[in-house]
Amino acid sequence: MKKVMFLCLTMLLAFPAMALAADEPTAGQLHLAVDSVWIMLAAILVIFMQAGFALLEAGSTRMKNAGHVAGKTILTFGIAGLAFWAFGFGLSFGDGGSLNGLIGFGGFFFNGTEEQTTQYFASLSASLVPGAIKFLFQLAFVGVALAIAWGGFAERAKLSVYFVFGVLFTVVIYPFVAHWIWGGGWLAEHGKQDFAGSTVVHLQGATAALAATLLLKPRLGKYNKDGKPNLIPGHNQVLSVLGVIILWIGWFGFNPGSTLTAVNDGFFGFIAMNTNLAAAAGGVAALLVSWLYFGKADIPSMLNGVLAALVAITASCAFVETWSAVIIGLVAGTLTFFTAQWFEKAGIDDPVFAFSVHGIAGIWGSLSTGFFASPRLVEIVGVGREGLFYGGGLHQLGVQALGVAVSFVFVFVLSYGILWVMKKTMGLRVTEEEEIMGLDISEHGTYGYPEQMKKSGNETLVV
């Protein structure tokens, strides 16, 4: 009897240890858990960039349009979320069979299961994180591209345009370039280097913005009869500054998160450092250039310089050494300042300089790896070849230039064509009366700053 009691007591004492041993996670499970949490956090940071765009664009436009500009950010991210879930994700990253070089096909109305992920999304199989997290991360990127595109519509486009073009951009335009470069398409096969989306995200969004800017024509009062531009300042520079700070922080999800893993000897930290160095260099360069050009240090130019540098380093952050990141940022900040001045004088009224900041800088950033891609980093990432300055010749620069040219032409022609048809059928622009009143009151029936607005008869005076 004593022996039986002793045996039972021994088993009871041993059971918790046995249970703990059975529940102890393996190294693979820990790896997957860390990666999943990291990519989920990165997705949240990139989605939070929508707040940055709302503040930046609202602050950079007039008070009478502030509520509209900020509010459409919520609307259009919702539209993008539904359209990308239904079709965009499958077209961007699905297995396209015989058409895989051109476009994906499959996994529509994504249900988040690993069965569907395994069946249709081989292009995302390098990462083992759950398919639902991969979807959210990629949705965050298309949301940024669409937010960039809206910069060209600001202060004069109908609200209905955001519904129609938002769906078509997410389903008909964005998936092609995304698939070509990130989904196993023909540019990926050529070794196109675009680590986090200078081409896929920023150039696409900026090109659509350019098409809209050209078709919508300038805002009322922007140009005199002789073609000389007038300054239409934004109503709140502090909001714009806060927006840029949020975007800068969000970029630490954008670029480092594109590693799709945290267990890689801290490589995501190196990418974050490159991202920060470029942004710092771009902001300082743009402010100094504006000081020399205007005789005064221009805050909006500095903000655009930061964003342009972030856009440029997005393609190259994993391929270039730190000294190259500084140069890439300096060049981006300078280029954006001068191209913004040139476009404005050329009659292109881009209210938030979307094409200069995201388009020109996106082109420069995409080309930069053709010059600066380091052999050791190319080996780590496993895409393309080293750049010209490391003895790689013109091969990688040629691939980068091809990707930029084809992507720009494709997106511009398709965006311009879609918007042209919309202009002829439903119209793109509000009436002159509605534009003068402001889109807050004409499209939504209330002002974003009601206590700051005074009404006198049928006239609306902007304080």
mmCIF file of N, CA and C in Angstrom, residues 323-447:
data_model
loop_
_atom_site.group_PDB
_atom_site.id
_atom_site.type_symbol
_atom_site.label_atom_id
_atom_site.label_comp_id
_atom_site.label_asym_id
_atom_site.label_seq_id
_atom_site.Cartn_x
_atom_site.Cartn_y
_atom_site.Cartn_z
ATOM 1 N N TRP A 323 26.346 55.017 -46.249
ATOM 2 C CA TRP A 323 26.790 56.242 -46.916
ATOM 3 C C TRP A 323 25.975 56.492 -48.184
ATOM 4 N N SER A 324 25.597 55.422 -48.855
ATOM 5 C CA SER A 324 24.763 55.559 -50.057
ATOM 6 C C SER A 324 23.371 56.054 -49.700
ATOM 7 N N ALA A 325 22.853 55.588 -48.557
ATOM 8 C CA ALA A 325 21.522 56.037 -48.129
ATOM 9 C C ALA A 325 21.495 57.544 -47.923
ATOM 10 N N VAL A 326 22.578 58.093 -47.360
ATOM 11 C CA VAL A 326 22.656 59.540 -47.157
ATOM 12 C C VAL A 326 22.645 60.268 -48.499
ATOM 13 N N ILE A 327 23.415 59.780 -49.457
ATOM 14 C CA ILE A 327 23.465 60.409 -50.791
ATOM 15 C C ILE A 327 22.106 60.325 -51.471
ATOM 16 N N ILE A 328 21.470 59.165 -51.392
ATOM 17 C CA ILE A 328 20.154 58.979 -52.019
ATOM 18 C C ILE A 328 19.147 59.968 -51.432
ATOM 19 N N GLY A 329 19.181 60.150 -50.111
ATOM 20 C CA GLY A 329 18.287 61.105 -49.475
ATOM 21 C C GLY A 329 18.574 62.540 -49.873
ATOM 22 N N LEU A 330 19.853 62.923 -49.910
ATOM 23 C CA LEU A 330 20.235 64.280 -50.315
ATOM 24 C C LEU A 330 19.752 64.596 -51.724
ATOM 25 N N VAL A 331 19.989 63.673 -52.648
ATOM 26 C CA VAL A 331 19.588 63.885 -54.036
ATOM 27 C C VAL A 331 18.067 63.976 -54.139
ATOM 28 N N ALA A 332 17.358 63.103 -53.423
ATOM 29 C CA ALA A 332 15.892 63.101 -53.485
ATOM 30 C C ALA A 332 15.315 64.423 -52.987
ATOM 31 N N GLY A 333 15.807 64.918 -51.857
ATOM 32 C CA GLY A 333 15.316 66.179 -51.322
ATOM 33 C C GLY A 333 15.549 67.343 -52.259
ATOM 34 N N THR A 334 16.707 67.356 -52.903
ATOM 35 C CA THR A 334 17.045 68.430 -53.845
ATOM 36 C C THR A 334 16.221 68.338 -55.117
ATOM 37 N N LEU A 335 16.130 67.126 -55.662
ATOM 38 C CA LEU A 335 15.353 66.922 -56.897
ATOM 39 C C LEU A 335 13.900 67.334 -56.721
ATOM 40 N N THR A 336 13.328 66.935 -55.609
ATOM 41 C CA THR A 336 11.914 67.231 -55.363
ATOM 42 C C THR A 336 11.661 68.725 -55.280
ATOM 43 N N PHE A 337 12.554 69.450 -54.648
ATOM 44 C CA PHE A 337 12.368 70.896 -54.541
ATOM 45 C C PHE A 337 12.328 71.543 -55.923
ATOM 46 N N PHE A 338 13.305 71.238 -56.765
ATOM 47 C CA PHE A 338 13.382 71.916 -58.061
ATOM 48 C C PHE A 338 12.306 71.437 -59.036
ATOM 49 N N THR A 339 11.964 70.156 -58.998
ATOM 50 C CA THR A 339 10.903 69.684 -59.899
ATOM 51 C C THR A 339 9.547 70.243 -59.494
ATOM 52 N N ALA A 340 9.329 70.429 -58.178
ATOM 53 C CA ALA A 340 8.074 71.042 -57.729
ATOM 54 C C ALA A 340 7.932 72.451 -58.289
ATOM 55 N N GLN A 341 9.036 73.223 -58.278
ATOM 56 C CA GLN A 341 9.007 74.576 -58.836
ATOM 57 C C GLN A 341 8.748 74.525 -60.340
ATOM 58 N N TRP A 342 9.389 73.591 -61.010
ATOM 59 C CA TRP A 342 9.260 73.503 -62.470
ATOM 60 C C TRP A 342 7.843 73.123 -62.876
ATOM 61 N N PHE A 343 7.261 72.117 -62.233
ATOM 62 C CA PHE A 343 5.904 71.681 -62.575
ATOM 63 C C PHE A 343 4.895 72.807 -62.349
ATOM 64 N N GLU A 344 5.047 73.535 -61.248
ATOM 65 C CA GLU A 344 4.119 74.622 -60.962
ATOM 66 C C GLU A 344 4.202 75.701 -62.033
ATOM 67 N N LYS A 345 5.412 76.054 -62.450
ATOM 68 C CA LYS A 345 5.581 77.074 -63.488
ATOM 69 C C LYS A 345 5.104 76.577 -64.851
ATOM 70 N N ALA A 346 5.099 75.262 -65.032
ATOM 71 C CA ALA A 346 4.646 74.679 -66.292
ATOM 72 C C ALA A 346 3.131 74.576 -66.384
ATOM 73 N N GLY A 347 2.420 75.006 -65.337
ATOM 74 C CA GLY A 347 0.958 75.005 -65.377
ATOM 75 C C GLY A 347 0.319 73.766 -64.785
ATOM 76 N N ILE A 348 1.106 72.937 -64.107
ATOM 77 C CA ILE A 348 0.571 71.723 -63.478
ATOM 78 C C ILE A 348 0.307 72.031 -62.015
ATOM 79 N N ASP A 349 -0.968 72.124 -61.653
ATOM 80 C CA ASP A 349 -1.352 72.479 -60.289
ATOM 81 C C ASP A 349 -1.515 71.212 -59.457
ATOM 82 N N ASP A 350 -0.450 70.825 -58.812
ATOM 83 C CA ASP A 350 -0.409 69.642 -57.963
ATOM 84 C C ASP A 350 -0.417 70.131 -56.516
ATOM 85 N N PRO A 351 -1.588 70.196 -55.863
ATOM 86 C CA PRO A 351 -1.707 70.887 -54.571
ATOM 87 C C PRO A 351 -0.740 70.429 -53.496
ATOM 88 N N VAL A 352 -0.418 69.124 -53.459
ATOM 89 C CA VAL A 352 0.494 68.620 -52.424
ATOM 90 C C VAL A 352 1.788 68.096 -53.037
ATOM 91 N N PHE A 353 2.046 68.481 -54.284
ATOM 92 C CA PHE A 353 3.274 68.086 -54.996
ATOM 93 C C PHE A 353 3.455 66.566 -55.001
ATOM 94 N N ALA A 354 2.365 65.854 -55.263
ATOM 95 C CA ALA A 354 2.389 64.395 -55.202
ATOM 96 C C ALA A 354 3.365 63.797 -56.204
ATOM 97 N N PHE A 355 3.393 64.341 -57.439
ATOM 98 C CA PHE A 355 4.269 63.724 -58.429
ATOM 99 C C PHE A 355 5.734 64.043 -58.156
ATOM 100 N N SER A 356 6.031 65.234 -57.680
ATOM 101 C CA SER A 356 7.412 65.563 -57.341
ATOM 102 C C SER A 356 7.914 64.714 -56.180
ATOM 103 N N VAL A 357 7.110 64.602 -55.145
ATOM 104 C CA VAL A 357 7.525 63.895 -53.930
ATOM 105 C C VAL A 357 7.554 62.389 -54.131
ATOM 106 N N HIS A 358 6.517 61.842 -54.741
ATOM 107 C CA HIS A 358 6.407 60.387 -54.853
ATOM 108 C C HIS A 358 6.784 59.853 -56.230
ATOM 109 N N GLY A 359 6.614 60.677 -57.260
ATOM 110 C CA GLY A 359 6.933 60.225 -58.609
ATOM 111 C C GLY A 359 8.399 60.412 -58.947
ATOM 112 N N ILE A 360 8.872 61.649 -58.915
ATOM 113 C CA ILE A 360 10.279 61.917 -59.234
ATOM 114 C C ILE A 360 11.191 61.196 -58.251
ATOM 115 N N ALA A 361 10.882 61.281 -56.957
ATOM 116 C CA ALA A 361 11.697 60.589 -55.961
ATOM 117 C C ALA A 361 11.582 59.072 -56.109
ATOM 118 N N GLY A 362 10.393 58.594 -56.515
ATOM 119 C CA GLY A 362 10.232 57.165 -56.751
ATOM 120 C C GLY A 362 11.084 56.677 -57.911
ATOM 121 N N ILE A 363 11.163 57.489 -58.955
ATOM 122 C CA ILE A 363 12.021 57.143 -60.099
ATOM 123 C C ILE A 363 13.483 57.124 -59.673
ATOM 124 N N TRP A 364 13.921 58.182 -58.967
ATOM 125 C CA TRP A 364 15.309 58.245 -58.516
ATOM 126 C C TRP A 364 15.636 57.072 -57.583
ATOM 127 N N GLY A 365 14.744 56.793 -56.657
ATOM 128 C CA GLY A 365 14.988 55.692 -55.735
ATOM 129 C C GLY A 365 15.075 54.351 -56.439
ATOM 130 N N SER A 366 14.227 54.163 -57.437
ATOM 131 C CA SER A 366 14.264 52.907 -58.193
ATOM 132 C C SER A 366 15.551 52.768 -58.995
ATOM 133 N N LEU A 367 16.015 53.869 -59.557
ATOM 134 C CA LEU A 367 17.261 53.837 -60.330
ATOM 135 C C LEU A 367 18.490 53.722 -59.432
ATOM 136 N N SER A 368 18.390 54.189 -58.198
ATOM 137 C CA SER A 368 19.575 54.301 -57.339
ATOM 138 C C SER A 368 20.256 52.970 -57.069
ATOM 139 N N THR A 369 19.497 51.874 -57.009
ATOM 140 C CA THR A 369 20.154 50.586 -56.771
ATOM 141 C C THR A 369 21.029 50.190 -57.956
ATOM 142 N N GLY A 370 20.690 50.670 -59.149
ATOM 143 C CA GLY A 370 21.531 50.411 -60.314
ATOM 144 C C GLY A 370 22.909 51.034 -60.194
ATOM 145 N N PHE A 371 23.038 52.048 -59.322
ATOM 146 C CA PHE A 371 24.331 52.668 -59.040
ATOM 147 C C PHE A 371 24.965 52.125 -57.759
ATOM 148 N N PHE A 372 24.165 51.995 -56.701
ATOM 149 C CA PHE A 372 24.706 51.810 -55.355
ATOM 150 C C PHE A 372 24.519 50.417 -54.757
ATOM 151 N N ALA A 373 23.852 49.495 -55.426
ATOM 152 C CA ALA A 373 23.598 48.178 -54.829
ATOM 153 C C ALA A 373 24.918 47.486 -54.487
ATOM 154 N N SER A 374 25.055 47.131 -53.220
ATOM 155 C CA SER A 374 26.295 46.533 -52.710
ATOM 156 C C SER A 374 26.268 45.012 -52.888
ATOM 157 N N PRO A 375 27.393 44.405 -53.310
ATOM 158 C CA PRO A 375 27.409 42.941 -53.516
ATOM 159 C C PRO A 375 26.997 42.154 -52.286
ATOM 160 N N ARG A 376 27.451 42.563 -51.086
ATOM 161 C CA ARG A 376 27.117 41.785 -49.881
ATOM 162 C C ARG A 376 25.625 41.868 -49.563
ATOM 163 N N LEU A 377 25.031 43.018 -49.834
ATOM 164 C CA LEU A 377 23.604 43.167 -49.543
ATOM 165 C C LEU A 377 22.746 42.504 -50.609
ATOM 166 N N VAL A 378 23.188 42.553 -51.848
ATOM 167 C CA VAL A 378 22.466 41.839 -52.908
ATOM 168 C C VAL A 378 22.440 40.347 -52.610
ATOM 169 N N GLU A 379 23.538 39.840 -52.067
ATOM 170 C CA GLU A 379 23.592 38.419 -51.718
ATOM 171 C C GLU A 379 22.620 38.090 -50.593
ATOM 172 N N ILE A 380 22.510 38.995 -49.618
ATOM 173 C CA ILE A 380 21.585 38.768 -48.505
ATOM 174 C C ILE A 380 20.135 38.772 -48.986
ATOM 175 N N VAL A 381 19.789 39.764 -49.812
ATOM 176 C CA VAL A 381 18.395 39.880 -50.278
ATOM 177 C C VAL A 381 18.082 38.834 -51.343
ATOM 178 N N GLY A 382 19.057 38.568 -52.208
ATOM 179 C CA GLY A 382 18.861 37.548 -53.235
ATOM 180 C C GLY A 382 18.083 37.999 -54.447
ATOM 181 N N VAL A 383 18.130 39.301 -54.747
ATOM 182 C CA VAL A 383 17.427 39.837 -55.918
ATOM 183 C C VAL A 383 18.390 40.685 -56.739
ATOM 184 N N GLY A 384 18.496 40.410 -58.035
ATOM 185 C CA GLY A 384 19.279 41.244 -58.937
ATOM 186 C C GLY A 384 20.778 41.126 -58.725
ATOM 187 N N ARG A 385 21.495 42.168 -59.191
ATOM 188 C CA ARG A 385 22.960 42.189 -59.139
ATOM 189 C C ARG A 385 23.448 43.486 -58.502
ATOM 190 N N GLU A 386 24.756 43.546 -58.281
ATOM 191 C CA GLU A 386 25.350 44.752 -57.725
ATOM 192 C C GLU A 386 25.294 45.892 -58.732
ATOM 193 N N GLY A 387 25.430 47.121 -58.218
ATOM 194 C CA GLY A 387 25.291 48.298 -59.050
ATOM 195 C C GLY A 387 26.558 48.714 -59.762
ATOM 196 N N LEU A 388 26.427 49.756 -60.563
ATOM 197 C CA LEU A 388 27.514 50.271 -61.398
ATOM 198 C C LEU A 388 28.748 50.632 -60.585
ATOM 199 N N PHE A 389 28.577 51.276 -59.439
ATOM 200 C CA PHE A 389 29.716 51.742 -58.647
ATOM 201 C C PHE A 389 30.446 50.616 -57.932
ATOM 202 N N TYR A 390 29.921 49.404 -58.008
ATOM 203 C CA TYR A 390 30.590 48.238 -57.420
ATOM 204 C C TYR A 390 31.062 47.267 -58.495
ATOM 205 N N GLY A 391 31.188 47.763 -59.713
ATOM 206 C CA GLY A 391 31.702 46.932 -60.791
ATOM 207 C C GLY A 391 30.676 46.082 -61.496
ATOM 208 N N GLY A 392 29.399 46.356 -61.244
ATOM 209 C CA GLY A 392 28.352 45.544 -61.855
ATOM 210 C C GLY A 392 27.969 45.957 -63.264
ATOM 211 N N GLY A 393 28.596 47.020 -63.766
ATOM 212 C CA GLY A 393 28.264 47.484 -65.105
ATOM 213 C C GLY A 393 26.877 48.112 -65.159
ATOM 214 N N LEU A 394 26.315 48.119 -66.350
ATOM 215 C CA LEU A 394 25.027 48.785 -66.565
ATOM 216 C C LEU A 394 23.831 47.844 -66.484
ATOM 217 N N HIS A 395 24.102 46.566 -66.195
ATOM 218 C CA HIS A 395 23.004 45.587 -66.238
ATOM 219 C C HIS A 395 21.874 45.954 -65.280
ATOM 220 N N GLN A 396 22.201 46.123 -63.982
ATOM 221 C CA GLN A 396 21.142 46.382 -63.011
ATOM 222 C C GLN A 396 20.485 47.732 -63.246
ATOM 223 N N LEU A 397 21.274 48.716 -63.653
ATOM 224 C CA LEU A 397 20.708 50.024 -63.958
ATOM 225 C C LEU A 397 19.722 49.917 -65.119
ATOM 226 N N GLY A 398 20.052 49.085 -66.095
ATOM 227 C CA GLY A 398 19.148 48.876 -67.222
ATOM 228 C C GLY A 398 17.845 48.215 -66.799
ATOM 229 N N VAL A 399 17.935 47.224 -65.916
ATOM 230 C CA VAL A 399 16.731 46.555 -65.416
ATOM 231 C C VAL A 399 15.860 47.546 -64.652
ATOM 232 N N GLN A 400 16.499 48.368 -63.822
ATOM 233 C CA GLN A 400 15.752 49.355 -63.043
ATOM 234 C C GLN A 400 15.067 50.370 -63.948
ATOM 235 N N ALA A 401 15.793 50.841 -64.960
ATOM 236 C CA ALA A 401 15.230 51.825 -65.881
ATOM 237 C C ALA A 401 14.066 51.230 -66.673
ATOM 238 N N LEU A 402 14.213 49.979 -67.082
ATOM 239 C CA LEU A 402 13.126 49.302 -67.798
ATOM 240 C C LEU A 402 11.881 49.214 -66.920
ATOM 241 N N GLY A 403 12.061 48.810 -65.667
ATOM 242 C CA GLY A 403 10.924 48.687 -64.759
ATOM 243 C C GLY A 403 10.224 50.011 -64.526
ATOM 244 N N VAL A 404 11.010 51.071 -64.370
ATOM 245 C CA VAL A 404 10.438 52.404 -64.154
ATOM 246 C C VAL A 404 9.659 52.861 -65.374
ATOM 247 N N ALA A 405 10.268 52.729 -66.549
ATOM 248 C CA ALA A 405 9.646 53.224 -67.780
ATOM 249 C C ALA A 405 8.338 52.488 -68.080
ATOM 250 N N VAL A 406 8.375 51.176 -67.997
ATOM 251 C CA VAL A 406 7.186 50.382 -68.316
ATOM 252 C C VAL A 406 6.074 50.655 -67.298
ATOM 253 N N SER A 407 6.438 50.728 -66.029
ATOM 254 C CA SER A 407 5.434 50.971 -64.984
ATOM 255 C C SER A 407 4.798 52.346 -65.147
ATOM 256 N N PHE A 408 5.621 53.365 -65.411
ATOM 257 C CA PHE A 408 5.083 54.713 -65.579
ATOM 258 C C PHE A 408 4.131 54.786 -66.769
ATOM 259 N N VAL A 409 4.556 54.268 -67.908
ATOM 260 C CA VAL A 409 3.721 54.342 -69.112
ATOM 261 C C VAL A 409 2.419 53.575 -68.902
ATOM 262 N N PHE A 410 2.512 52.379 -68.340
ATOM 263 C CA PHE A 410 1.313 51.562 -68.128
ATOM 264 C C PHE A 410 0.316 52.274 -67.220
ATOM 265 N N VAL A 411 0.793 52.749 -66.072
ATOM 266 C CA VAL A 411 -0.108 53.368 -65.095
ATOM 267 C C VAL A 411 -0.659 54.685 -65.626
ATOM 268 N N PHE A 412 0.175 55.473 -66.307
ATOM 269 C CA PHE A 412 -0.307 56.759 -66.807
ATOM 270 C C PHE A 412 -1.373 56.567 -67.887
ATOM 271 N N VAL A 413 -1.114 55.695 -68.828
ATOM 272 C CA VAL A 413 -2.079 55.478 -69.917
ATOM 273 C C VAL A 413 -3.399 54.943 -69.366
ATOM 274 N N LEU A 414 -3.318 53.980 -68.469
ATOM 275 C CA LEU A 414 -4.541 53.386 -67.927
ATOM 276 C C LEU A 414 -5.292 54.389 -67.041
ATOM 277 N N SER A 415 -4.554 55.107 -66.179
ATOM 278 C CA SER A 415 -5.200 56.093 -65.313
ATOM 279 C C SER A 415 -5.832 57.213 -66.121
ATOM 280 N N TYR A 416 -5.088 57.722 -67.095
ATOM 281 C CA TYR A 416 -5.598 58.820 -67.923
ATOM 282 C C TYR A 416 -6.833 58.356 -68.703
ATOM 283 N N GLY A 417 -6.767 57.139 -69.239
ATOM 284 C CA GLY A 417 -7.905 56.625 -70.003
ATOM 285 C C GLY A 417 -9.146 56.455 -69.152
ATOM 286 N N ILE A 418 -8.981 55.867 -67.960
ATOM 287 C CA ILE A 418 -10.120 55.676 -67.063
ATOM 288 C C ILE A 418 -10.705 57.018 -66.640
ATOM 289 N N LEU A 419 -9.840 57.935 -66.252
ATOM 290 C CA LEU A 419 -10.315 59.248 -65.797
ATOM 291 C C LEU A 419 -10.929 60.056 -66.934
ATOM 292 N N TRP A 420 -10.413 59.892 -68.142
ATOM 293 C CA TRP A 420 -10.983 60.597 -69.299
ATOM 294 C C TRP A 420 -12.417 60.118 -69.555
ATOM 295 N N VAL A 421 -12.615 58.803 -69.493
ATOM 296 C CA VAL A 421 -13.970 58.261 -69.662
ATOM 297 C C VAL A 421 -14.879 58.753 -68.541
ATOM 298 N N MET A 422 -14.382 58.769 -67.330
ATOM 299 C CA MET A 422 -15.173 59.270 -66.207
ATOM 300 C C MET A 422 -15.520 60.749 -66.396
ATOM 301 N N LYS A 423 -14.573 61.513 -66.917
ATOM 302 C CA LYS A 423 -14.810 62.938 -67.146
ATOM 303 C C LYS A 423 -15.920 63.150 -68.170
ATOM 304 N N LYS A 424 -15.928 62.320 -69.198
ATOM 305 C CA LYS A 424 -16.936 62.470 -70.249
ATOM 306 C C LYS A 424 -18.308 61.951 -69.833
ATOM 307 N N THR A 425 -18.353 61.061 -68.882
ATOM 308 C CA THR A 425 -19.623 60.444 -68.492
ATOM 309 C C THR A 425 -20.195 61.033 -67.203
ATOM 310 N N MET A 426 -19.482 60.915 -66.122
ATOM 311 C CA MET A 426 -19.996 61.370 -64.830
ATOM 312 C C MET A 426 -19.412 62.703 -64.383
ATOM 313 N N GLY A 427 -18.327 63.130 -65.035
ATOM 314 C CA GLY A 427 -17.669 64.367 -64.638
ATOM 315 C C GLY A 427 -16.700 64.138 -63.492
ATOM 316 N N LEU A 428 -15.601 64.883 -63.491
ATOM 317 C CA LEU A 428 -14.595 64.753 -62.444
ATOM 318 C C LEU A 428 -14.636 65.899 -61.440
ATOM 319 N N ARG A 429 -14.976 67.086 -61.926
ATOM 320 C CA ARG A 429 -14.765 68.284 -61.127
ATOM 321 C C ARG A 429 -16.082 68.877 -60.645
ATOM 322 N N VAL A 430 -16.049 69.425 -59.445
ATOM 323 C CA VAL A 430 -17.224 70.119 -58.919
ATOM 324 C C VAL A 430 -17.428 71.416 -59.699
ATOM 325 N N THR A 431 -18.565 72.036 -59.546
ATOM 326 C CA THR A 431 -18.835 73.304 -60.229
ATOM 327 C C THR A 431 -17.989 74.421 -59.624
ATOM 328 N N GLU A 432 -17.889 75.531 -60.346
ATOM 329 C CA GLU A 432 -17.122 76.667 -59.836
ATOM 330 C C GLU A 432 -17.703 77.171 -58.522
ATOM 331 N N GLU A 433 -19.029 77.218 -58.450
ATOM 332 C CA GLU A 433 -19.677 77.683 -57.223
ATOM 333 C C GLU A 433 -19.321 76.776 -56.047
ATOM 334 N N GLU A 434 -19.357 75.463 -56.274
ATOM 335 C CA GLU A 434 -19.032 74.517 -55.205
ATOM 336 C C GLU A 434 -17.566 74.624 -54.799
ATOM 337 N N GLU A 435 -16.700 74.841 -55.776
ATOM 338 C CA GLU A 435 -15.281 74.980 -55.469
ATOM 339 C C GLU A 435 -15.015 76.243 -54.653
ATOM 340 N N ILE A 436 -15.696 77.314 -54.992
ATOM 341 C CA ILE A 436 -15.529 78.562 -54.243
ATOM 342 C C ILE A 436 -16.057 78.406 -52.813
ATOM 343 N N MET A 437 -17.220 77.757 -52.661
ATOM 344 C CA MET A 437 -17.763 77.519 -51.323
ATOM 345 C C MET A 437 -16.852 76.625 -50.500
ATOM 346 N N GLY A 438 -16.231 75.672 -51.154
ATOM 347 C CA GLY A 438 -15.427 74.672 -50.457
ATOM 348 C C GLY A 438 -16.125 73.331 -50.455
ATOM 349 N N LEU A 439 -15.364 72.270 -50.539
ATOM 350 C CA LEU A 439 -15.937 70.933 -50.641
ATOM 351 C C LEU A 439 -16.537 70.455 -49.319
ATOM 352 N N ASP A 440 -16.115 71.040 -48.213
ATOM 353 C CA ASP A 440 -16.730 70.659 -46.938
ATOM 354 C C ASP A 440 -18.239 70.895 -46.983
ATOM 355 N N ILE A 441 -18.638 72.090 -47.369
ATOM 356 C CA ILE A 441 -20.056 72.437 -47.346
ATOM 357 C C ILE A 441 -20.788 71.902 -48.570
ATOM 358 N N SER A 442 -20.126 71.906 -49.739
ATOM 359 C CA SER A 442 -20.821 71.494 -50.960
ATOM 360 C C SER A 442 -20.998 69.978 -51.052
ATOM 361 N N GLU A 443 -20.043 69.211 -50.522
ATOM 362 C CA GLU A 443 -20.116 67.751 -50.628
ATOM 363 C C GLU A 443 -20.658 67.099 -49.349
ATOM 364 N N HIS A 444 -20.515 67.782 -48.199
ATOM 365 C CA HIS A 444 -20.868 67.132 -46.929
ATOM 366 C C HIS A 444 -21.859 67.934 -46.083
ATOM 367 N N GLY A 445 -22.105 69.164 -46.466
ATOM 368 C CA GLY A 445 -23.109 69.950 -45.763
ATOM 369 C C GLY A 445 -22.656 70.575 -44.465
ATOM 370 N N THR A 446 -21.379 70.455 -44.150
ATOM 371 C CA THR A 446 -20.860 71.067 -42.919
ATOM 372 C C THR A 446 -19.371 71.293 -43.066
ATOM 373 N N TYR A 447 -18.845 72.258 -42.323
ATOM 374 C CA TYR A 447 -17.431 72.571 -42.409
ATOM 375 C C TYR A 447 -16.607 71.756 -41.415
#
